[in-house]
Coordinates of C-alpha atoms in Angstrom, one line a residue:
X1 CA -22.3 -3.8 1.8
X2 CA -22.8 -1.6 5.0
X3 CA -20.2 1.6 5.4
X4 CA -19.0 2.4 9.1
X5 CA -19.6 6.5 9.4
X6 CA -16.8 8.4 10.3
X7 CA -15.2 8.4 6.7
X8 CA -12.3 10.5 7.0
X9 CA -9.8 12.8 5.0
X10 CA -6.2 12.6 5.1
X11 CA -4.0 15.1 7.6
X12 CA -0.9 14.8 5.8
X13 CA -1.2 12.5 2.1
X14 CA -4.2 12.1 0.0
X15 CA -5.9 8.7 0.8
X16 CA -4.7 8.0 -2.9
X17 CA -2.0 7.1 -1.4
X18 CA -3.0 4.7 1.5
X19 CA -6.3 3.6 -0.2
X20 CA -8.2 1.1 2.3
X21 CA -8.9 -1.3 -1.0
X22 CA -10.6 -4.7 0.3
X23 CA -9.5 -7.6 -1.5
X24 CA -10.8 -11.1 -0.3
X25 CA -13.4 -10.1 2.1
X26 CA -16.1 -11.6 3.0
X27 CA -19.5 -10.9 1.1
X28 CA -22.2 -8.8 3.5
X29 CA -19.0 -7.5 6.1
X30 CA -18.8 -4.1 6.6
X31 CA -16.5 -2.1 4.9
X32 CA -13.6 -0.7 6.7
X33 CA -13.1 2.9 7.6
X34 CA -11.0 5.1 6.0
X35 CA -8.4 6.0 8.4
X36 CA -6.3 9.1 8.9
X37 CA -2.5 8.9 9.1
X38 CA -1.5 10.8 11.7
X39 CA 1.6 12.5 10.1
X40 CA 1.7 16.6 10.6
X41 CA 2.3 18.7 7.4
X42 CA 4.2 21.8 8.7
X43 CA 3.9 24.1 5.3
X44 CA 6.7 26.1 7.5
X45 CA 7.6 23.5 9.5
X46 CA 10.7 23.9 12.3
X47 CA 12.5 22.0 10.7
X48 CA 15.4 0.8 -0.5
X49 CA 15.8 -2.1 2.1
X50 CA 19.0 -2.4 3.1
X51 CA 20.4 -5.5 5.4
X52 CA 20.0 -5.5 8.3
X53 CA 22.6 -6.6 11.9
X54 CA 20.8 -6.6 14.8
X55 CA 22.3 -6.1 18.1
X56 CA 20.3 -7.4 21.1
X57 CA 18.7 -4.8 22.8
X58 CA 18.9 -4.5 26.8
X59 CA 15.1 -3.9 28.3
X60 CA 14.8 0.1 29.6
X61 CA 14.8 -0.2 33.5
X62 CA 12.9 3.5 33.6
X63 CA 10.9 5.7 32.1
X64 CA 13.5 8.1 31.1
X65 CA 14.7 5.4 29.6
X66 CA 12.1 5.0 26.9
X67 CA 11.3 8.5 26.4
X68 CA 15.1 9.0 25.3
X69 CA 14.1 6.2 22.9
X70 CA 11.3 8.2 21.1
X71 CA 12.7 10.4 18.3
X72 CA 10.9 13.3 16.2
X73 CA 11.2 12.6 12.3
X74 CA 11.2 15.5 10.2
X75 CA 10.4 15.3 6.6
X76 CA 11.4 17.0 3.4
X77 CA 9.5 14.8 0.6
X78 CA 8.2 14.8 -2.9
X79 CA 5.8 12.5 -4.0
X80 CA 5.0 11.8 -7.6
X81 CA 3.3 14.0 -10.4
X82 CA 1.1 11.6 -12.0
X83 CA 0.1 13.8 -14.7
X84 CA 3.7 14.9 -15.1
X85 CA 5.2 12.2 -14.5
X86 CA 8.8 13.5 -15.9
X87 CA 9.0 15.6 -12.9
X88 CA 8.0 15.5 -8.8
X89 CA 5.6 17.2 -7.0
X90 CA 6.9 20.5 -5.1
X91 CA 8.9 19.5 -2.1
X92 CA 6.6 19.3 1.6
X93 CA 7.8 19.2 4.9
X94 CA 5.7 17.3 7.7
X95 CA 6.5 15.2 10.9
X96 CA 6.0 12.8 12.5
X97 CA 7.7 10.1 15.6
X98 CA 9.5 7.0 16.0
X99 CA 11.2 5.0 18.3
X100 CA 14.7 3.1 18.6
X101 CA 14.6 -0.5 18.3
X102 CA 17.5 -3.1 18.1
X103 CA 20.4 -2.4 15.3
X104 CA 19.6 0.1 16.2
X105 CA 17.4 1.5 13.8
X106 CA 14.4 3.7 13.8
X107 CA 11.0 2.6 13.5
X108 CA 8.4 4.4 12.2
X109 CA 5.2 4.4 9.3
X110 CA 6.0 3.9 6.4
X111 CA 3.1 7.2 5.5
X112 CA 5.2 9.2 7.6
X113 CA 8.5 8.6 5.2
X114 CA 7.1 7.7 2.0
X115 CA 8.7 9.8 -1.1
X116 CA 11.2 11.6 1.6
X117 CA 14.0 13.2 -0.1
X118 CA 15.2 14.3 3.7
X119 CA 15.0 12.9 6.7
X120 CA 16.0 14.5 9.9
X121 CA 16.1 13.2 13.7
X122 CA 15.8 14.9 16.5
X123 CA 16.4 13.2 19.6
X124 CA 14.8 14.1 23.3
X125 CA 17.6 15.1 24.6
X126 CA 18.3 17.8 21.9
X127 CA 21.4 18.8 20.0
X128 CA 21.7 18.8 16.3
X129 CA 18.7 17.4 14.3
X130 CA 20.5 14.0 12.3
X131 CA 20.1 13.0 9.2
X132 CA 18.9 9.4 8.5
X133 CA 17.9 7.5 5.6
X134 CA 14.5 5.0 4.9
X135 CA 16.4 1.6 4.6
X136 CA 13.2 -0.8 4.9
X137 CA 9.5 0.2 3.6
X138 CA 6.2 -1.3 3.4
X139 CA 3.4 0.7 2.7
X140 CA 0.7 -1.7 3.0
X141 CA 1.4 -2.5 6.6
X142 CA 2.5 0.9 7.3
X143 CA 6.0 0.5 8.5
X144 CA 9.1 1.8 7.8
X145 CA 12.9 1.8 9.5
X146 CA 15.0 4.6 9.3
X147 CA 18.6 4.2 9.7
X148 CA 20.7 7.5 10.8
X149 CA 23.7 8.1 8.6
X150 CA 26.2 8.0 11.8
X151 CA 25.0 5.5 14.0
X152 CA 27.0 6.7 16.6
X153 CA 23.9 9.2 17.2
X154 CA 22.4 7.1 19.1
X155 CA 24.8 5.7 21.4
X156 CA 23.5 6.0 25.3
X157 CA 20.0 5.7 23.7
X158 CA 18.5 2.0 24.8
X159 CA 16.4 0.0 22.1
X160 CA 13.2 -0.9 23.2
X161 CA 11.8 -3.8 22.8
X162 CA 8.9 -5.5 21.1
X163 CA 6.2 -7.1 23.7
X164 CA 6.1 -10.7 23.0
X165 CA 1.7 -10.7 22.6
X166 CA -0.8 -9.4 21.7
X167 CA -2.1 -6.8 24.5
X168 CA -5.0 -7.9 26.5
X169 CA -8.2 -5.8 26.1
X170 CA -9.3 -3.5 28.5
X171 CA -5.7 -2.9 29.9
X172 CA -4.2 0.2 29.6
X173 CA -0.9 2.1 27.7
X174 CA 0.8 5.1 27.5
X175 CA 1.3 6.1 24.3
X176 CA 4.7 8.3 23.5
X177 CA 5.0 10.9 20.5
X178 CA 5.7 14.3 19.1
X179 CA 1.9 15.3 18.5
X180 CA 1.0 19.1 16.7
X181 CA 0.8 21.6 19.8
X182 CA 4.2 21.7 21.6
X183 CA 7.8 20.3 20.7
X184 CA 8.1 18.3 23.4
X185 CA 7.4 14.8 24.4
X186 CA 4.0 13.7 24.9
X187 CA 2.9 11.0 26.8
X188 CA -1.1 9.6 26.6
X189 CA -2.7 7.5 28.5
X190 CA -5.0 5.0 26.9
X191 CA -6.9 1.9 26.9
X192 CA -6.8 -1.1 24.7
X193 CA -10.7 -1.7 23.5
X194 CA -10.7 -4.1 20.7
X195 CA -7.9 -6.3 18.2
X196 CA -9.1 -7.2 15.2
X197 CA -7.8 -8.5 11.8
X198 CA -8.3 -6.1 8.9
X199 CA -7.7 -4.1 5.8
X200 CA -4.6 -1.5 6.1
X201 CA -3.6 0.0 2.6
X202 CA -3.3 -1.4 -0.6
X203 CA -5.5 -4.2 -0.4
X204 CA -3.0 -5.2 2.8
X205 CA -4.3 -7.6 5.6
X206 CA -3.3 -7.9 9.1
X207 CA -3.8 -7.5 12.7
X208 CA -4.8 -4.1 14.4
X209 CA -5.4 -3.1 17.7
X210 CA -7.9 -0.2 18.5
X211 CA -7.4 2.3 21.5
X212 CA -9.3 4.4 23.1
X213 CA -6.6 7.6 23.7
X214 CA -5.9 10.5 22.3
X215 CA -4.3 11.0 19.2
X216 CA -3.4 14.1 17.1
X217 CA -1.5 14.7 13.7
X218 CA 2.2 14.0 14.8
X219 CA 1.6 10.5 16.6
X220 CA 2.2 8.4 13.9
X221 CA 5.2 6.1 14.4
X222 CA 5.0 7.0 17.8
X223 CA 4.9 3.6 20.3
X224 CA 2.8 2.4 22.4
X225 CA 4.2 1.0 25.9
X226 CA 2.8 -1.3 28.6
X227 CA 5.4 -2.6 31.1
X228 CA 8.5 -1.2 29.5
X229 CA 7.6 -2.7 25.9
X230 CA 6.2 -1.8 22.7
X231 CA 3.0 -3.4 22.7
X232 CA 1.9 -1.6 19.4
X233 CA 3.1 1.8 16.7
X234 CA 0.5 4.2 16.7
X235 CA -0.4 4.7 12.9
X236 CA -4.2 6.2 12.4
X237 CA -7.4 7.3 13.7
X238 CA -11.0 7.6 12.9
X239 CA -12.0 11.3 11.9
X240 CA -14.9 12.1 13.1
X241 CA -14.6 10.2 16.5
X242 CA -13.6 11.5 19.7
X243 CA -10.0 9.3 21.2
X244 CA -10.5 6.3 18.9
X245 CA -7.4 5.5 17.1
X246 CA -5.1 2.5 15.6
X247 CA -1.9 0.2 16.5
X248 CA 0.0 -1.8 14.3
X249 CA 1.1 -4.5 16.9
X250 CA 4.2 -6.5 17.7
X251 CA 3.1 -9.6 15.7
X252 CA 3.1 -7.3 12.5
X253 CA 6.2 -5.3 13.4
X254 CA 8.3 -8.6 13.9
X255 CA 7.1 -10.1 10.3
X256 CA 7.9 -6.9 8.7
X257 CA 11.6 -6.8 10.1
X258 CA 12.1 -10.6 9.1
X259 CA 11.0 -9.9 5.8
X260 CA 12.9 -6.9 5.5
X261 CA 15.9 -8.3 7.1
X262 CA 17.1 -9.9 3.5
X263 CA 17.4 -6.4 2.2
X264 CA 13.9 -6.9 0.0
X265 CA 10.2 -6.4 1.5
X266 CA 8.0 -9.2 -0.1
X267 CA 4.8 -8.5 2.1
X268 CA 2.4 -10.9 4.1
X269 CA 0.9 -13.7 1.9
X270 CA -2.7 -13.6 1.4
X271 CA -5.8 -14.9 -0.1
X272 CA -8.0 -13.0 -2.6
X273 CA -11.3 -15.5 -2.9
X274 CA -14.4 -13.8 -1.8
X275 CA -16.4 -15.6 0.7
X276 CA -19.4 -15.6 2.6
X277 CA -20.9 -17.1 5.8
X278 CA -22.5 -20.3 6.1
X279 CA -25.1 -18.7 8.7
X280 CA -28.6 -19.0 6.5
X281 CA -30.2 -22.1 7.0
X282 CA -31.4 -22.4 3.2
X283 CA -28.0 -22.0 2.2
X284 CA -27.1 -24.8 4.7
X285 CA -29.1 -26.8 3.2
X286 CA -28.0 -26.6 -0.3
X287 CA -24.5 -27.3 0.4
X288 CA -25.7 -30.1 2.8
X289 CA -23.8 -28.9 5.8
X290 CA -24.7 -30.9 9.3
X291 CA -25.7 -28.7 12.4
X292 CA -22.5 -29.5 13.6
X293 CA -20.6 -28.7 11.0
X294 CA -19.1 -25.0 10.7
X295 CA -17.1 -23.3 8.0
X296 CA -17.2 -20.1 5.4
X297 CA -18.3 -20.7 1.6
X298 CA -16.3 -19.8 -1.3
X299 CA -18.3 -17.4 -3.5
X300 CA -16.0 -17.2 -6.1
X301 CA -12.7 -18.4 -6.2
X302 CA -9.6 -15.9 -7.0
X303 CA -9.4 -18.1 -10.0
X304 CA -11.0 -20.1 -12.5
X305 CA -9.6 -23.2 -14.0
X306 CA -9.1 -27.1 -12.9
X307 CA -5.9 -26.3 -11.5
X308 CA -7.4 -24.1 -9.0
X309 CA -7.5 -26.1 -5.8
X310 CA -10.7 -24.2 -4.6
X311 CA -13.9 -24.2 -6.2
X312 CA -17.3 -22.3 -5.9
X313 CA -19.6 -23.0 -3.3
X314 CA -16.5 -25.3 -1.3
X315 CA -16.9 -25.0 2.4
X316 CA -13.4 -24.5 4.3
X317 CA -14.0 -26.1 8.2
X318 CA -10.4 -25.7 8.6
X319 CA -7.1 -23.2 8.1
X320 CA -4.2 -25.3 9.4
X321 CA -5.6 -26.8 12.3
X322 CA -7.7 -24.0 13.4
X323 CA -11.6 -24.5 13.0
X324 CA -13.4 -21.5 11.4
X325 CA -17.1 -21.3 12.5
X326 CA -19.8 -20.4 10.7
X327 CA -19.0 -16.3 10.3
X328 CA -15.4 -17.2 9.4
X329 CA -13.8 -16.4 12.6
X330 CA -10.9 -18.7 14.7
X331 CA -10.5 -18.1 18.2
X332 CA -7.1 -17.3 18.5
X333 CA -6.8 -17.2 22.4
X334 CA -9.3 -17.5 25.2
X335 CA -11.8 -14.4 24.5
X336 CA -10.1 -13.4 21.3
X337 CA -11.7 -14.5 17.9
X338 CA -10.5 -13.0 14.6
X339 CA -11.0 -13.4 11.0
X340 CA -9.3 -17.1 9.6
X341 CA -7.3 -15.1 7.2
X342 CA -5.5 -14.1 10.3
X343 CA -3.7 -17.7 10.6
X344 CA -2.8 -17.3 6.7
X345 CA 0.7 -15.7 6.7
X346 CA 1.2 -17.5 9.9
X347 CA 0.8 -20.7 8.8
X348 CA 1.8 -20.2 4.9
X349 CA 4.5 -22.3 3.5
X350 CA 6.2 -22.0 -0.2
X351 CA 3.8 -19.6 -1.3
X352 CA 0.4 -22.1 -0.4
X353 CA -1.7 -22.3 2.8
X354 CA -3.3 -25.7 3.9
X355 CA -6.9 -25.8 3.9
X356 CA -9.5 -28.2 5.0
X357 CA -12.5 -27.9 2.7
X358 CA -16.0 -29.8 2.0
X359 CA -16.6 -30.5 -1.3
X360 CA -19.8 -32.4 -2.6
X361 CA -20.1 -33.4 1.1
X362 CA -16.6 -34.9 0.8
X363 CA -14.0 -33.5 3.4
X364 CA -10.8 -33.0 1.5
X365 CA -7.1 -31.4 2.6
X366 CA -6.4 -28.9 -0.2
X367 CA -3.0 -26.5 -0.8
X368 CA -4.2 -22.9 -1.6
X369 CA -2.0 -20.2 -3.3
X370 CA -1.3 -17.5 -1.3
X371 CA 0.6 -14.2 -2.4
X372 CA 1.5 -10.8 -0.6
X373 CA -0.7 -8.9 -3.7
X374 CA -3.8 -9.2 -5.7
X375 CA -2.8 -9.7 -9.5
X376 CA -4.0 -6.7 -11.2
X377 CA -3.9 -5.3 -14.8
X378 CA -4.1 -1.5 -13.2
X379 CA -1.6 -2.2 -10.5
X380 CA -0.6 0.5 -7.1
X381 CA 2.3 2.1 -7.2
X382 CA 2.8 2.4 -2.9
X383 CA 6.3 4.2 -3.0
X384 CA 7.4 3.9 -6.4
X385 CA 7.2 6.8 -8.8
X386 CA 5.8 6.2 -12.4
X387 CA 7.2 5.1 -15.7
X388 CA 6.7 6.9 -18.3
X389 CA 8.2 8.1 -22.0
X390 CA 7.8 10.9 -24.3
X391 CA 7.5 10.6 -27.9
X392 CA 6.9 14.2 -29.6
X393 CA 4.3 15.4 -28.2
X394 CA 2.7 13.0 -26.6
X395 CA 3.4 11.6 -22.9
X396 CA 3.0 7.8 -22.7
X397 CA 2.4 6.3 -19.4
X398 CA 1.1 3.0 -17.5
X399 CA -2.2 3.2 -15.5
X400 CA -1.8 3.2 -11.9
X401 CA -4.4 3.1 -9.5
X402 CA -3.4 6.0 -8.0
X403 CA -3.3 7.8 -11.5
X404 CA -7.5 7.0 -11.6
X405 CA -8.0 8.4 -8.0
X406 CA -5.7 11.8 -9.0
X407 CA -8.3 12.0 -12.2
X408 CA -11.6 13.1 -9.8
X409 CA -14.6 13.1 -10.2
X410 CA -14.7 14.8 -13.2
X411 CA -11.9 12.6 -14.8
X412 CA -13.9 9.6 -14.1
X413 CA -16.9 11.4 -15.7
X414 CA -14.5 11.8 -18.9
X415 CA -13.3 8.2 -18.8
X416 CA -17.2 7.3 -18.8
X417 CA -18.0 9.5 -21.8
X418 CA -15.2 7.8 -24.2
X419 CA -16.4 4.3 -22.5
X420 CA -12.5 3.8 -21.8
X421 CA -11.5 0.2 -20.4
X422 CA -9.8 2.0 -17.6
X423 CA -12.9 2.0 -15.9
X424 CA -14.1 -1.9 -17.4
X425 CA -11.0 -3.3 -16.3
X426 CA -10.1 -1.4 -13.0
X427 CA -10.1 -4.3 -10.7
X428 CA -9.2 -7.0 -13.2
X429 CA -6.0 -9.2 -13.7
X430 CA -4.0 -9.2 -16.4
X431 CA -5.1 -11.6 -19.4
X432 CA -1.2 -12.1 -20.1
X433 CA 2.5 -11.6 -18.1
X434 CA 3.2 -8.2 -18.5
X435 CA 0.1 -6.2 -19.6
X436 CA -0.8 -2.9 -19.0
X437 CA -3.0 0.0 -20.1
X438 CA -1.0 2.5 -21.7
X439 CA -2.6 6.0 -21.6
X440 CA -1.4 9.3 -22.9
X441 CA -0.7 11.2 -19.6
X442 CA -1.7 14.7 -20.8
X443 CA -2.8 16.9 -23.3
X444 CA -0.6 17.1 -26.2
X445 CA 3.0 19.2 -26.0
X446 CA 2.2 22.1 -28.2
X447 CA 3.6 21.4 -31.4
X448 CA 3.1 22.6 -34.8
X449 CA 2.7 18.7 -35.7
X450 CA -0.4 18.6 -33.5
X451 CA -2.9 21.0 -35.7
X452 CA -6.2 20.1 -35.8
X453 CA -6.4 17.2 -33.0
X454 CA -8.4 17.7 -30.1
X455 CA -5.9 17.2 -27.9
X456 CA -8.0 15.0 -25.2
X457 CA -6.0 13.1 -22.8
X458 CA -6.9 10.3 -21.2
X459 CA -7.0 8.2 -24.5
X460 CA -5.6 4.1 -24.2
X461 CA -3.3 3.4 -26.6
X462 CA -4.5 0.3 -28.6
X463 CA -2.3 -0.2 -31.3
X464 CA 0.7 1.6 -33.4
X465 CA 0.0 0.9 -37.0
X466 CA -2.0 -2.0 -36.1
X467 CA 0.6 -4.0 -33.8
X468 CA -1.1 -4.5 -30.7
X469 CA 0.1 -2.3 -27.7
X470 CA 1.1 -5.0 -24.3
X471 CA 3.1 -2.8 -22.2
X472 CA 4.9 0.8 -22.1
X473 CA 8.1 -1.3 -22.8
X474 CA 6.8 -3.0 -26.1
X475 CA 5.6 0.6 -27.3
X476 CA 8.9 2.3 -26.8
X477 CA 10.7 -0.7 -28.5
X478 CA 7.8 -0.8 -31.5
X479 CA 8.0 3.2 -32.1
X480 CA 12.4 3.1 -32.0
X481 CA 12.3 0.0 -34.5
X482 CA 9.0 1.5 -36.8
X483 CA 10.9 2.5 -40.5
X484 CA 7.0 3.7 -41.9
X485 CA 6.6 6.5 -43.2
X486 CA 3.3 7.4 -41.0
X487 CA 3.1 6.3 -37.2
X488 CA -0.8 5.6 -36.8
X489 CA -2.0 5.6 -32.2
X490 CA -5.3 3.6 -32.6
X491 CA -7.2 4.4 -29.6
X492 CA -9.3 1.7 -27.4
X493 CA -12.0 4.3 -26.5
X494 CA -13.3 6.9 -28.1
X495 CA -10.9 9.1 -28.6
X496 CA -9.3 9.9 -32.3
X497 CA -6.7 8.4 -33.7
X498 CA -3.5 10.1 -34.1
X499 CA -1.6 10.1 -36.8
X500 CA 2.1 11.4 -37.7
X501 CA 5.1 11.5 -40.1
X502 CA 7.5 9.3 -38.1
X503 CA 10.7 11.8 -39.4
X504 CA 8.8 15.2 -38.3
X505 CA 7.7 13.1 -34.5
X506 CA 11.2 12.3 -34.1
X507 CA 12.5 15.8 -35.3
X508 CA 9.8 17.0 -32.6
X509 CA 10.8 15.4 -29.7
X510 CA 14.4 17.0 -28.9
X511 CA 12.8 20.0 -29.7
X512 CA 9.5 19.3 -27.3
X513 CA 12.1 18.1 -24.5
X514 CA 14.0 21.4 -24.6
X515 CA 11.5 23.6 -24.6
X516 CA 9.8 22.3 -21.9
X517 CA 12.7 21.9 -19.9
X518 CA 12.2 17.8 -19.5
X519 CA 15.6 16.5 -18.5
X520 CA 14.8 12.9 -19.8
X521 CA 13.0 11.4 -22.4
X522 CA 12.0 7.8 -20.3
X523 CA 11.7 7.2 -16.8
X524 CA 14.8 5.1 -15.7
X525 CA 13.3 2.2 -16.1
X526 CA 13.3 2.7 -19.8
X527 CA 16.0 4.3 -21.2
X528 CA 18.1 1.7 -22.1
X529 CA 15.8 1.6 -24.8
X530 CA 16.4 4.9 -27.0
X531 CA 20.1 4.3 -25.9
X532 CA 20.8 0.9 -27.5

């Protein structure tokens, strides 16, 4: 595959945390760029989905009146330790914008909130910065809503509304924030030069619209305005480019509210079969397509099995009623084309999106699945912080993508030395419901129990005294319920095998938890377990 230059580094959060991961894309596309969120870490700085009732919002009649409606968000927040996962990371502060919206709420990027323990408004006019709280997240899209705790704090301010299109290309927008380099309002002039439909974070699809203005750290969550309206929220750039950056548009914004609305995110439906265009005339050929016919090739389908509805080598002509042509675009208005999967969470319906596909030279009408994310054994955790328990000396915890990322190169370099299925099975689905790679966090808690291992961490937990290991949950209910004498951790690399007296282990974790100040044993996911 081809890579765009301008690969970029993250301003405020590591790109382990908004990974551009492509799932379902087509085979021979370029990848997508990394893209900076444009949140401001101040290291001195100056400072779950609830339900929702909307009020109408009245449109602003002036410019005044949708700069009042443009807030400064700043941050206190911890994210999570991965390789202490008992704990948080040391508190940051950043900032970034946002802009009242019917409720009225707050909207803003989710990278700009994400893991905030405070959050703190500050309104153009002045006066006391508020406090508010993140009711609605979603970090794959990047959007968040932060709700003040007094609403009265904004009364006077009026919601702005969202534009009911797409902007046209080539037309121009001012673009409102509270960018590094001043504290007060900045307005930017810019130009809409492209919309396209494309990776965000997380192996998240969806529509973006490119600008050429310019952006610094700060922007983020800051709206962009054309005719009184929000016509898109500023999220990202490109690094190493000169006034390119990103807008999540209306269309996105108003599917994240409805979904959010029922107090739970579930995220845009999507497809994960890999395809490829039907453009070579060879390939054509084999799969006997007309020169009138147009469509994209499944190259392998998300997954095997009769029941599948799509197979290899099928040809979809058709999403819905939209015709894809041959490089798997539909035109979606005069002048615009876009990728079909743009029409998927459009058009979905009970969790499967109507296809037209040619099999065998047979036109048939098939139902797809569709899902907001890609199955995986290693899973993301976006805005949750990991599970985790400790057992004597040793810290248990699920894989995570992120957890991989945080390892480094050098980490990944270990993980290929002890051949560890971290790596083999990174991008995999689960064989069963509710399996996971359990790996010991850390090196061992020093413990006279733990003479003469090598103390390596990394290592996958394969089985406790040959009972196969599933999940984190199974392994805490196994080692409460084990009466041996001996607790035996088979590992399924190359790492030793560890081996204890389950009376001393147990006598060694109270101990192992005071002295190194750990306030819980589980995360809270899992405590119920040691307290039944």
């Amino acid at each position: 595959m081809k890579s765009l230059r301008g690969c970029c580094l993250p301003l405020a959060l590591s790109l382990a945390w908004f990974p551009n991961v492509l799932y379902g894309q087509e085979l021979g596309n370029e990848q997508l760029e990394s893209l900076v969120p444009l949140q401001e870490v101040a290291e001195a700085a100056e400072g779950a989905i609830a339900e929702v009732t909307d009020k109408p919002a009245a449109e602003p009649e002036t410019d005044a009146a949708v700069e009042a409606a443009v807030v400064k968000l700043n941050v206190t927040s911890r994210a999570p330790d991965l390789f202490r996962p008992w704990t948080k990371a040391a508190p940051s502060k950043s900032s970034g914008s946002g802009v009242v919206i019917a409720g009225p709420r707050i909207l803003t990027n989710a990278h700009v909130v994400m893991h905030a323990s405070e959050v703190l408004v500050q309104l153009r006019q002045g006066g006391d910065q508020l406090r508010g709280k993140v009711t609605a997240i979603a970090p794959g899209i990047d959007l968040a809503i932060v709700e003040l705790l007094d609403a009265s704090g904004l009364d006077g301010i009026t919601p702005l509304l969202l534009a009911a299109e797409l902007p046209m290309p080539k037309s121009h927008i001012s673009v409102y924030g509270y960018p590094t380099g001043g504290d007060d309002l900045s307005v930017t002039a810019g130009t809409v030069s492209r919309i396209e439909f494309t990776g965000y974070n997380f192996g998240t699809w969806g529509t973006r619209v490119q600008v050429d203005a310019a952006l610094n750290p700060g922007n983020s969550g800051g709206p962009a305005i054309q005719d009184g309206k929000i016509v898109g929220l500023v999220f990202s750039k490109i690094q190493e480019a000169d006034n390119i950056g990103y807008l999540i548009p209306p269309e996105e914004i108003e599917s994240f509210l409805k979904d959010a609305s029922d107090g739970e995110y579930d995220g845009n439906p999507q497809m994960f079969d890999s395809y490829q265009t039907a453009e070579n005339e060879a390939l054509r050929a084999f799969l006997d397509m007309p020169k009138e016919m147009t469509g994209i090739a499944i190259a392998e389908p998300y997954k095997d099995g009769d029941d599948y509805p799509l197979k290899r080598w099928d040809v979809i002509t058709h999403v819905g009623p939209h015709a894809i042509d041959n490089q798997g675009y539909v035109e979606v208005r005069e002048g615009l084309r876009l990728k079909f999967q743009y029409y998927v969470p459009k058009l979905a319906n009970n969790g499967k999106i109507e296809l037209t596909v040619v099999r065998d030279g047979k036109s048939q009408v098939v139902h797809a699945p569709v899902a907001p994310d890609r199955e995986l054994l290693i899973p993301t955790l976006k805005d949750r912080y990991p599970e985790y328990f400790i057992y004597g000396p040793i810290v248990f915890e699920p894989v995570t993508q992120e957890y991989v990322r945080g390892l480094g190169g050098q980490g990944v370099s270990m993980l290929m030395a002890l051949d560890s299925p971290i790596l083999k099975r990174l991008y995999e689905a689960p064989e069963e419901p509710g399996e996971e790679l359990v790996v010991v966090a850390t090196r061992l808690f020093p413990h006279p129990i733990t003479k003469g291992y090598d103390n390596r961490p990394l290592g996958v937990i394969k089985s406790v005294n040959g009972v196969e290991i599933k999940n984190l949950r199974q392994l805490g209910e196994l080692l409460r319920d084990s009466k041996d004498e001996f607790l035996r951790f088979e590992m399924a690399d190359r790492n030793e095998s560890l081996v204890f007296r389950r009376s001393e282990i147990g006598e060694a974790t109270e101990q192992i938890l005071t002295d190194e100040g750990i306030r819980f044993q589980a995360s809270q996911q899992l405590r119920d377990i040691w307290e039944d």
